[in-house]
Coordinates of N, CA, C and O in Angstrom, one line a residue:
M1 N 117.2 109.7 98.2 CA 116.1 109.2 97.3 C 114.7 109.5 98.0 O 113.8 109.9 97.3
K2 N 114.6 109.3 99.3 CA 113.4 109.6 100.0 C 113.1 111.1 99.9 O 111.9 111.5 99.8
F3 N 114.1 111.9 100.0 CA 113.9 113.3 100.0 C 113.3 113.8 98.6 O 112.4 114.6 98.6
K4 N 113.8 113.2 97.5 CA 113.2 113.5 96.2 C 111.8 113.1 96.1 O 111.0 113.9 95.5
K5 N 111.4 112.0 96.6 CA 110.0 111.6 96.6 C 109.1 112.5 97.3 O 108.0 112.9 96.9
E6 N 109.6 113.0 98.5 CA 108.8 113.9 99.3 C 108.6 115.3 98.6 O 107.6 115.9 98.6
V7 N 109.7 115.7 97.9 CA 109.6 117.0 97.2 C 108.7 116.9 96.0 O 107.8 117.7 95.8
I8 N 108.7 115.8 95.3 CA 107.8 115.5 94.2 C 106.4 115.5 94.7 O 105.5 116.1 94.1
I9 N 106.2 114.8 95.8 CA 104.8 114.7 96.3 C 104.3 116.0 96.7 O 103.1 116.4 96.5
I10 N 105.1 116.8 97.4 CA 104.7 118.2 97.8 C 104.4 119.0 96.6 O 103.5 119.8 96.6
L11 N 105.3 119.0 95.6 CA 105.0 119.7 94.4 C 103.7 119.3 93.7 O 103.0 120.2 93.3
M12 N 103.5 118.1 93.7 CA 102.2 117.6 93.0 C 101.0 118.1 93.8 O 100.0 118.5 93.2
I13 N 101.1 118.0 95.2 CA 100.0 118.5 96.0 C 99.8 120.0 95.8 O 98.6 120.4 95.6
G14 N 100.9 120.7 95.7 CA 100.8 122.2 95.4 C 100.1 122.5 94.1 O 99.3 123.4 94.0
I15 N 100.5 121.7 93.1 CA 99.9 121.9 91.8 C 98.5 121.6 91.8 O 97.6 122.4 91.2
V16 N 98.1 120.6 92.4 CA 96.6 120.2 92.5 C 95.9 121.3 93.2 O 94.8 121.7 92.8
L17 N 96.4 121.7 94.4 CA 95.7 122.8 95.1 C 95.6 124.1 94.4 O 94.5 124.7 94.3
C18 N 96.7 124.5 93.7 CA 96.6 125.7 92.9 C 95.6 125.6 91.8 O 94.8 126.5 91.5
G19 N 95.6 124.5 91.1 CA 94.6 124.2 90.1 C 93.2 124.2 90.6 O 92.3 124.8 90.0
G20 N 93.0 123.7 91.7 CA 91.7 123.7 92.4 C 91.2 125.1 92.7 O 90.1 125.4 92.5
F21 N 92.2 125.8 93.3 CA 91.8 127.2 93.7 C 91.5 128.0 92.4 O 90.5 128.8 92.4
Y22 N 92.3 127.8 91.4 CA 92.0 128.6 90.1 C 90.7 128.2 89.5 O 89.9 129.1 89.2
L23 N 90.4 126.9 89.4 CA 89.1 126.5 88.8 C 88.0 126.9 89.7 O 86.9 127.3 89.2
G24 N 88.2 126.8 91.0 CA 87.1 127.3 91.9 C 86.8 128.7 91.8 O 85.7 129.2 91.8
S25 N 87.9 129.6 91.7 CA 87.6 131.0 91.6 C 87.0 131.4 90.3 O 86.2 132.3 90.2
K26 N 87.4 130.6 89.2 CA 86.9 130.9 87.9 C 85.4 130.5 87.9 O 84.5 131.2 87.4
A27 N 85.0 129.4 88.5 CA 83.6 129.0 88.6 C 82.8 130.0 89.4 O 81.7 130.3 89.0
Y28 N 83.4 130.5 90.5 CA 82.7 131.4 91.3 C 82.5 132.7 90.5 O 81.4 133.3 90.6
K29 N 83.5 133.2 89.8 CA 83.3 134.4 89.0 C 82.2 134.2 87.9 O 81.4 135.1 87.7
N30 N 82.2 133.1 87.3 CA 81.1 132.8 86.3 C 79.8 132.8 87.0 O 78.8 133.3 86.5
Y31 N 79.7 132.2 88.2 CA 78.5 132.2 89.0 C 78.0 133.6 89.3 O 76.8 134.0 89.1
Q32 N 79.0 134.5 89.7 CA 78.6 135.9 90.0 C 78.1 136.6 88.8 O 77.1 137.3 88.9
E33 N 78.8 136.4 87.6 CA 78.4 137.1 86.4 C 77.0 136.6 86.0 O 76.2 137.4 85.5
Q34 N 76.7 135.4 86.2 CA 75.4 134.9 85.7 C 74.3 135.3 86.7 O 73.1 135.3 86.3
N35 N 74.6 135.5 87.9 CA 73.6 135.8 88.9 C 73.6 137.3 89.4 O 73.2 137.6 90.5
Q36 N 74.2 138.1 88.6 CA 74.3 139.5 89.0 C 73.0 140.2 88.7 O 72.5 140.2 87.6
E37 N 72.4 140.8 89.7 CA 71.2 141.6 89.5 C 71.4 143.0 89.2 O 72.4 143.6 89.6
A38 N 70.5 143.6 88.4 CA 70.6 145.0 88.1 C 70.2 145.8 89.3 O 69.5 145.4 90.2
I39 N 70.7 147.0 89.2 CA 70.2 148.1 90.2 C 69.1 148.8 89.5 O 69.2 149.2 88.3
V40 N 67.9 148.8 90.2 CA 66.8 149.6 89.7 C 66.5 150.6 90.8 O 65.8 150.2 91.8
L41 N 67.0 151.8 90.6 CA 66.9 152.8 91.7 C 65.9 153.9 91.2 O 66.2 154.6 90.3
K42 N 64.7 154.0 91.8 CA 63.7 154.9 91.4 C 64.0 156.3 91.7 O 63.7 157.2 90.9
D43 N 64.6 156.6 92.8 CA 65.0 158.0 93.2 C 66.5 158.1 93.3 O 67.1 158.2 94.3
A44 N 67.1 158.2 92.1 CA 68.5 158.3 92.0 C 69.0 159.7 92.1 O 68.2 160.7 92.0
T45 N 70.2 159.9 92.4 CA 70.9 161.2 92.3 C 72.1 161.0 91.5 O 72.5 159.9 91.1
L46 N 72.7 162.1 91.1 CA 73.9 162.0 90.2 C 75.0 161.2 90.9 O 75.8 160.5 90.3
D47 N 75.1 161.3 92.2 CA 76.1 160.6 93.0 C 75.9 159.1 93.0 O 76.8 158.3 93.2
T48 N 74.7 158.6 92.8 CA 74.4 157.2 92.9 C 74.6 156.5 91.5 O 74.6 155.2 91.5
I49 N 74.9 157.2 90.5 CA 75.0 156.6 89.2 C 76.4 156.0 89.1 O 77.4 156.6 89.3
D50 N 76.5 154.7 88.7 CA 77.8 154.0 88.5 C 78.1 154.1 87.0 O 77.7 153.4 86.2
Q51 N 79.0 155.1 86.7 CA 79.4 155.4 85.3 C 80.4 154.3 84.9 O 80.7 154.2 83.7
E52 N 81.1 153.7 85.8 CA 82.2 152.8 85.5 C 81.7 151.3 85.4 O 82.5 150.4 85.0
A53 N 80.5 151.0 85.7 CA 80.0 149.6 85.7 C 80.1 149.1 84.2 O 79.9 149.9 83.3
D54 N 80.3 147.9 84.1 CA 80.4 147.3 82.8 C 79.0 146.9 82.3 O 78.8 145.8 81.9
K55 N 78.1 147.8 82.4 CA 76.7 147.6 82.1 C 76.2 148.8 81.3 O 76.8 149.9 81.3
V56 N 75.0 148.7 80.7 CA 74.3 149.8 80.1 C 73.5 150.5 81.2 O 72.8 149.8 81.9
N57 N 73.6 151.8 81.2 CA 72.8 152.6 82.2 C 71.5 153.0 81.5 O 71.5 153.4 80.3
I58 N 70.4 152.8 82.2 CA 69.1 153.2 81.8 C 68.7 154.4 82.7 O 68.7 154.3 83.9
Y59 N 68.4 155.5 82.1 CA 68.0 156.7 82.8 C 66.5 156.9 82.6 O 66.1 157.1 81.4
V60 N 65.7 156.9 83.6 CA 64.2 157.0 83.5 C 63.8 158.3 84.2 O 64.0 158.5 85.4
F61 N 63.2 159.2 83.4 CA 62.6 160.4 83.9 C 61.1 160.2 84.0 O 60.5 159.8 83.0
W62 N 60.6 160.3 85.2 CA 59.3 159.8 85.5 C 58.5 160.9 86.3 O 59.1 161.8 86.8
G63 N 57.2 160.7 86.4 CA 56.4 161.6 87.1 C 55.7 160.9 88.2 O 55.1 159.8 88.0
D64 N 55.7 161.5 89.4 CA 55.0 160.9 90.6 C 53.5 160.8 90.3 O 52.8 161.8 90.1
G65 N 52.9 159.6 90.3 CA 51.5 159.4 90.0 C 51.3 158.9 88.6 O 50.1 158.6 88.2
C66 N 52.3 158.9 87.7 CA 52.1 158.4 86.3 C 52.0 156.9 86.3 O 53.0 156.2 86.7
P67 N 50.9 156.3 85.9 CA 50.8 154.8 85.8 C 51.7 154.2 84.8 O 52.2 153.0 85.1
H68 N 52.0 154.8 83.7 CA 52.9 154.3 82.7 C 54.4 154.2 83.3 O 55.1 153.2 83.0
C69 N 54.7 155.2 84.1 CA 56.0 155.2 84.7 C 56.1 154.0 85.7 O 57.2 153.3 85.7
E70 N 55.1 153.8 86.5 CA 55.1 152.7 87.4 C 55.2 151.3 86.7 O 55.9 150.4 87.1
E71 N 54.5 151.2 85.6 CA 54.6 150.0 84.8 C 56.0 149.8 84.2 O 56.5 148.6 84.2
L72 N 56.7 150.8 83.8 CA 58.0 150.7 83.3 C 59.0 150.3 84.4 O 59.8 149.3 84.2
F73 N 58.9 150.9 85.6 CA 59.7 150.4 86.7 C 59.4 149.0 87.1 O 60.3 148.2 87.4
E74 N 58.2 148.6 87.1 CA 57.8 147.2 87.4 C 58.4 146.3 86.4 O 59.0 145.2 86.8
F75 N 58.4 146.6 85.1 CA 59.0 145.8 84.1 C 60.5 145.7 84.3 O 61.0 144.6 84.2
L76 N 61.2 146.8 84.6 CA 62.6 146.8 84.8 C 62.9 145.9 86.0 O 63.9 145.1 86.0
D77 N 62.2 146.1 87.1 CA 62.4 145.4 88.3 C 62.2 143.9 88.1 O 63.0 143.1 88.6
N78 N 61.2 143.5 87.3 CA 60.9 142.1 87.1 C 62.0 141.5 86.2 O 62.1 140.2 86.1
N79 N 62.8 142.3 85.5 CA 63.8 141.8 84.6 C 65.2 141.9 85.2 O 66.2 141.6 84.5
K80 N 65.3 142.2 86.5 CA 66.6 142.3 87.2 C 67.4 141.0 87.1 O 68.6 141.1 86.9
K81 N 66.8 139.9 87.3 CA 67.5 138.6 87.3 C 67.9 138.2 85.9 O 69.0 137.8 85.7
K82 N 66.9 138.3 85.0 CA 67.1 137.8 83.6 C 68.2 138.7 82.9 O 69.0 138.1 82.2
Y83 N 68.1 140.0 83.0 CA 69.0 140.9 82.3 C 69.9 141.7 83.2 O 70.5 142.6 82.8
G84 N 70.0 141.2 84.5 CA 70.8 142.0 85.5 C 72.2 142.3 85.2 O 72.7 143.3 85.5
K85 N 72.8 141.4 84.5 CA 74.3 141.6 84.2 C 74.4 142.6 83.0 O 75.6 143.0 82.7
Y86 N 73.3 143.0 82.4 CA 73.4 143.9 81.3 C 73.1 145.4 81.6 O 73.5 146.2 80.8
F87 N 72.3 145.6 82.6 CA 71.9 147.0 82.8 C 71.8 147.4 84.3 O 71.6 146.6 85.2
N88 N 71.8 148.7 84.5 CA 71.4 149.3 85.8 C 70.4 150.5 85.4 O 70.6 151.1 84.4
A89 N 69.4 150.7 86.2 CA 68.4 151.7 85.9 C 68.3 152.7 87.0 O 68.3 152.4 88.2
Y90 N 68.3 154.0 86.6 CA 68.3 155.1 87.5 C 67.1 156.0 87.2 O 67.0 156.5 86.1
G91 N 66.3 156.3 88.2 CA 65.1 157.1 88.0 C 65.2 158.5 88.6 O 65.8 158.7 89.6
F92 N 64.6 159.5 87.8 CA 64.6 160.9 88.3 C 63.2 161.4 88.1 O 62.7 161.5 87.0
E93 N 62.6 161.7 89.2 CA 61.2 162.3 89.2 C 61.3 163.7 88.7 O 62.0 164.5 89.2
V94 N 60.5 164.1 87.7 CA 60.6 165.4 87.1 C 59.3 166.3 87.2 O 59.4 167.5 87.0
W95 N 58.2 165.8 87.7 CA 57.0 166.6 87.8 C 57.1 167.5 89.0 O 56.6 168.6 89.0
Y96 N 57.7 167.0 90.1 CA 57.7 167.8 91.4 C 59.2 168.1 91.8 O 59.4 168.8 92.8
N97 N 60.2 167.7 91.0 CA 61.5 168.0 91.3 C 62.2 168.8 90.2 O 62.5 168.3 89.2
D98 N 62.3 170.1 90.5 CA 62.8 171.0 89.5 C 64.3 170.7 89.1 O 64.6 170.9 87.9
E99 N 65.1 170.3 90.0 CA 66.5 169.9 89.6 C 66.5 168.8 88.6 O 67.3 168.8 87.7
N100 N 65.7 167.8 88.8 CA 65.6 166.7 87.9 C 65.0 167.1 86.6 O 65.4 166.6 85.5
G101 N 64.1 168.1 86.6 CA 63.6 168.6 85.4 C 64.7 169.4 84.6 O 64.7 169.2 83.3
K102 N 65.5 170.1 85.3 CA 66.6 170.8 84.6 C 67.6 169.7 84.0 O 68.1 169.9 82.9
L103 N 67.8 168.6 84.7 CA 68.7 167.6 84.3 C 68.1 167.0 83.0 O 68.8 166.8 82.0
L104 N 66.8 166.7 83.0 CA 66.2 166.2 81.8 C 66.4 167.2 80.6 O 66.7 166.8 79.5
D105 N 66.2 168.5 80.8 CA 66.4 169.5 79.8 C 67.8 169.4 79.2 O 68.1 169.5 78.0
Q106 N 68.8 169.3 80.1 CA 70.2 169.3 79.7 C 70.5 168.1 78.8 O 71.2 168.1 77.8
I107 N 69.9 166.9 79.2 CA 70.1 165.7 78.5 C 69.4 165.8 77.1 O 70.0 165.4 76.1
K108 N 68.2 166.3 77.1 CA 67.5 166.5 75.8 C 68.3 167.4 74.9 O 68.4 167.2 73.7
E109 N 68.9 168.5 75.5 CA 69.7 169.4 74.7 C 71.0 168.6 74.1 O 71.3 168.8 73.0
E110 N 71.6 167.8 74.9 CA 72.7 167.0 74.4 C 72.3 166.1 73.3 O 73.1 165.8 72.4
L111 N 71.1 165.6 73.4 CA 70.6 164.7 72.3 C 70.0 165.5 71.1 O 69.6 164.9 70.1
G112 N 70.0 166.8 71.2 CA 69.5 167.6 70.1 C 68.0 167.6 70.0 O 67.4 167.9 69.0
E113 N 67.3 167.4 71.2 CA 65.8 167.4 71.2 C 65.4 168.7 71.9 O 66.1 169.4 72.6
E114 N 64.1 168.9 71.6 CA 63.4 170.1 72.2 C 63.3 170.0 73.7 O 62.9 168.9 74.2
T115 N 63.6 171.0 74.5 CA 63.6 171.0 75.9 C 62.3 171.6 76.4 O 61.5 172.1 75.7
G116 N 62.0 171.4 77.7 CA 60.8 172.0 78.3 C 59.7 171.1 78.6 O 58.8 171.3 79.4
S117 N 59.6 170.0 77.8 CA 58.5 169.0 77.9 C 58.7 168.1 79.1 O 59.9 167.7 79.3
R118 N 57.7 167.8 79.8 CA 57.8 166.9 81.0 C 57.0 165.6 80.7 O 56.4 165.0 81.6
G119 N 56.8 165.2 79.4 CA 56.1 164.0 79.1 C 56.9 162.8 79.6 O 58.1 162.7 79.3
V120 N 56.2 162.0 80.3 CA 56.9 160.8 81.0 C 56.1 159.5 80.7 O 54.9 159.6 80.4
P121 N 56.7 158.4 80.8 CA 58.2 158.3 81.1 C 59.0 158.6 79.8 O 58.6 158.3 78.7
Y122 N 60.1 159.2 80.1 CA 61.1 159.5 79.1 C 62.3 158.7 79.6 O 62.8 159.0 80.7
F123 N 62.8 157.8 78.7 CA 64.0 157.1 79.2 C 65.0 156.9 78.1 O 64.7 156.9 77.0
I124 N 66.2 156.7 78.6 CA 67.4 156.5 77.7 C 68.0 155.2 78.1 O 68.4 154.9 79.2
I125 N 68.2 154.4 77.0 CA 68.9 153.1 77.2 C 70.2 153.3 76.5 O 70.2 153.4 75.2
G126 N 71.3 153.3 77.2 CA 72.6 153.6 76.6 C 72.6 155.0 76.1 O 72.9 155.9 76.9
D127 N 72.3 155.2 74.9 CA 72.3 156.6 74.3 C 71.0 156.8 73.4 O 71.0 157.7 72.7
K128 N 70.1 155.8 73.5 CA 68.9 155.9 72.7 C 67.7 156.3 73.6 O 67.4 155.7 74.6
A129 N 67.0 157.4 73.2 CA 65.9 157.9 74.0 C 64.6 157.4 73.5 O 64.4 157.1 72.3
M130 N 63.7 157.1 74.4 CA 62.3 156.6 74.1 C 61.4 157.3 75.1 O 61.8 157.8 76.1
S131 N 60.1 157.4 74.6 CA 59.1 158.0 75.5 C 57.9 157.2 75.5 O 57.6 156.5 74.5
G132 N 57.2 157.3 76.6 CA 56.0 156.5 76.8 C 56.3 155.0 77.2 O 57.5 154.6 77.1
F133 N 55.3 154.3 77.6 CA 55.5 152.9 77.9 C 54.2 152.1 77.9 O 53.2 152.6 78.4
D134 N 54.2 151.0 77.2 CA 53.1 150.0 77.3 C 53.7 148.7 77.0 O 54.8 148.5 76.6
G135 N 52.9 147.7 77.2 CA 53.3 146.3 77.1 C 53.9 145.9 75.7 O 54.8 145.0 75.7
S136 N 53.5 146.6 74.7 CA 54.0 146.3 73.4 C 55.5 146.7 73.2 O 56.1 146.2 72.3
M137 N 56.0 147.4 74.1 CA 57.4 147.9 74.0 C 58.4 147.0 74.7 O 59.6 147.2 74.6
K138 N 57.9 146.0 75.5 CA 58.8 145.2 76.3 C 59.9 144.5 75.5 O 61.1 144.5 75.8
K139 N 59.5 143.8 74.4 CA 60.5 143.1 73.6 C 61.5 144.1 73.0 O 62.7 143.8 73.0
E140 N 61.0 145.2 72.5 CA 61.9 146.2 72.0 C 63.0 146.7 73.0 O 64.1 146.9 72.7
I141 N 62.5 146.9 74.2 CA 63.4 147.4 75.3 C 64.4 146.3 75.6 O 65.6 146.6 75.8
E142 N 63.9 145.0 75.7 CA 64.9 143.9 76.0 C 65.9 143.8 74.9 O 67.1 143.7 75.2
D143 N 65.5 143.9 73.7 CA 66.5 143.9 72.6 C 67.4 145.0 72.6 O 68.6 144.9 72.3
L144 N 66.9 146.2 72.9 CA 67.8 147.4 73.0 C 68.8 147.3 74.1 O 70.0 147.7 73.9
I145 N 68.4 146.7 75.2 CA 69.3 146.5 76.4 C 70.5 145.6 75.9 O 71.7 146.0 76.1
L146 N 70.1 144.5 75.3 CA 71.2 143.6 74.8 C 72.0 144.2 73.7 O 73.3 144.1 73.7
S147 N 71.4 144.9 72.8 CA 72.2 145.6 71.7 C 73.1 146.6 72.2 O 74.3 146.7 71.8
K148 N 72.6 147.5 73.1 CA 73.5 148.5 73.7 C 74.6 147.9 74.6 O 75.7 148.5 74.7
Y149 N 74.3 146.8 75.2 CA 75.3 146.1 76.1 C 76.5 145.7 75.2 O 77.6 145.9 75.5
K150 N 76.1 145.1 74.0 CA 77.2 144.6 73.1 C 78.1 145.8 72.6 O 79.2 145.5 72.3
T151 N 77.5 147.0 72.5 CA 78.2 148.1 71.9 C 78.5 149.2 72.9 O 78.7 150.3 72.6
R152 N 78.5 148.8 74.2 CA 78.6 149.8 75.3 C 79.8 150.6 75.3 O 79.8 151.7 75.8
K153 N 80.9 150.1 74.7 CA 82.1 151.0 74.7 C 81.9 152.2 73.7 O 82.6 153.1 73.9
D154 N 81.0 152.1 72.8 CA 80.8 153.1 71.8 C 79.7 154.1 72.2 O 79.4 155.1 71.5
I155 N 79.1 153.9 73.4 CA 77.9 154.7 73.8 C 78.4 156.1 74.3 O 79.4 156.1 75.1
K156 N 77.8 157.1 73.8 CA 78.1 158.5 74.2 C 77.8 158.6 75.7 O 76.8 158.2 76.2
K157 N 78.7 159.3 76.4 CA 78.5 159.6 77.8 C 77.9 161.0 77.9 O 78.3 161.9 77.2
F158 N 76.9 161.1 78.7 CA 76.2 162.4 78.9 C 77.0 163.3 79.9 O 77.1 162.9 81.1
K159 N 77.4 164.4 79.5 CA 78.1 165.4 80.4 C 77.2 165.7 81.6 O 77.7 165.9 82.7
S160 N 75.9 165.8 81.3 CA 75.0 166.2 82.4 C 74.9 165.2 83.5 O 74.4 165.5 84.6
L161 N 75.2 164.0 83.2 CA 75.1 162.9 84.2 C 76.4 162.6 85.0 O 76.4 161.8 85.9
E162 N 77.5 163.3 84.6 CA 78.7 163.1 85.3 C 78.6 163.7 86.6 O 78.0 164.8 86.8
N163 N 79.2 163.2 87.6 CA 79.2 163.8 89.0 C 79.8 165.1 88.9 O 80.7 165.4 88.2
G164 N 79.2 166.0 89.7 CA 79.7 167.4 89.8 C 79.1 168.4 88.9 O 79.5 169.5 88.9
V165 N 78.2 168.0 88.1 CA 77.5 168.9 87.2 C 76.6 169.9 88.0 O 75.9 169.4 88.9
D166 N 76.8 171.2 87.8 CA 76.0 172.2 88.5 C 74.7 172.4 87.8 O 74.7 173.1 86.8
L167 N 73.6 171.9 88.2 CA 72.3 172.1 87.6 C 71.7 173.5 87.8 O 70.9 173.9 87.1
K168 N 72.2 174.2 88.7 CA 71.7 175.5 89.0 C 72.1 176.5 87.9 O 71.6 177.6 87.8
K169 N 73.1 176.2 87.0 CA 73.5 177.1 85.9 C 72.4 177.3 84.9 O 72.3 178.3 84.3
K170 N 71.5 176.3 84.7 CA 70.5 176.4 83.7 C 69.3 177.0 84.2 O 68.9 176.9 85.3

């Protein structure tokens, strides 16, 4: 009889501990998801892009010295905490970096746009391209991030941004 009571007590303790571990790990996972910051990388390379993240990637083509580009990066950086679980941003300087300029041309070609222009900032949220930046665009960008996040499985992947693309071909 005493043996049965000990077994029952041990089983009950085990169940309580397992339940506690499960609930604790679930709470921690929720905490991580809610407090996940975005990556805002101004000088990205193809190798630094996380294509597998469960987020929308924002690709920013910018020019060194462009005040509108700086404002866009500041806006994205300031929204890392609020919208961090929804996006990562990767920047490519195109005025002084020919390889990044070629990458921009390849992406514009994939989008069916005219190539050769270095008007900045030019950025892509998911698969929607935008150019220029001012304060009036902030709400539109936030809404677009959330919208593209919800439909991220349907977003076209850019061949030009996959690792291993040889930009010297163009």
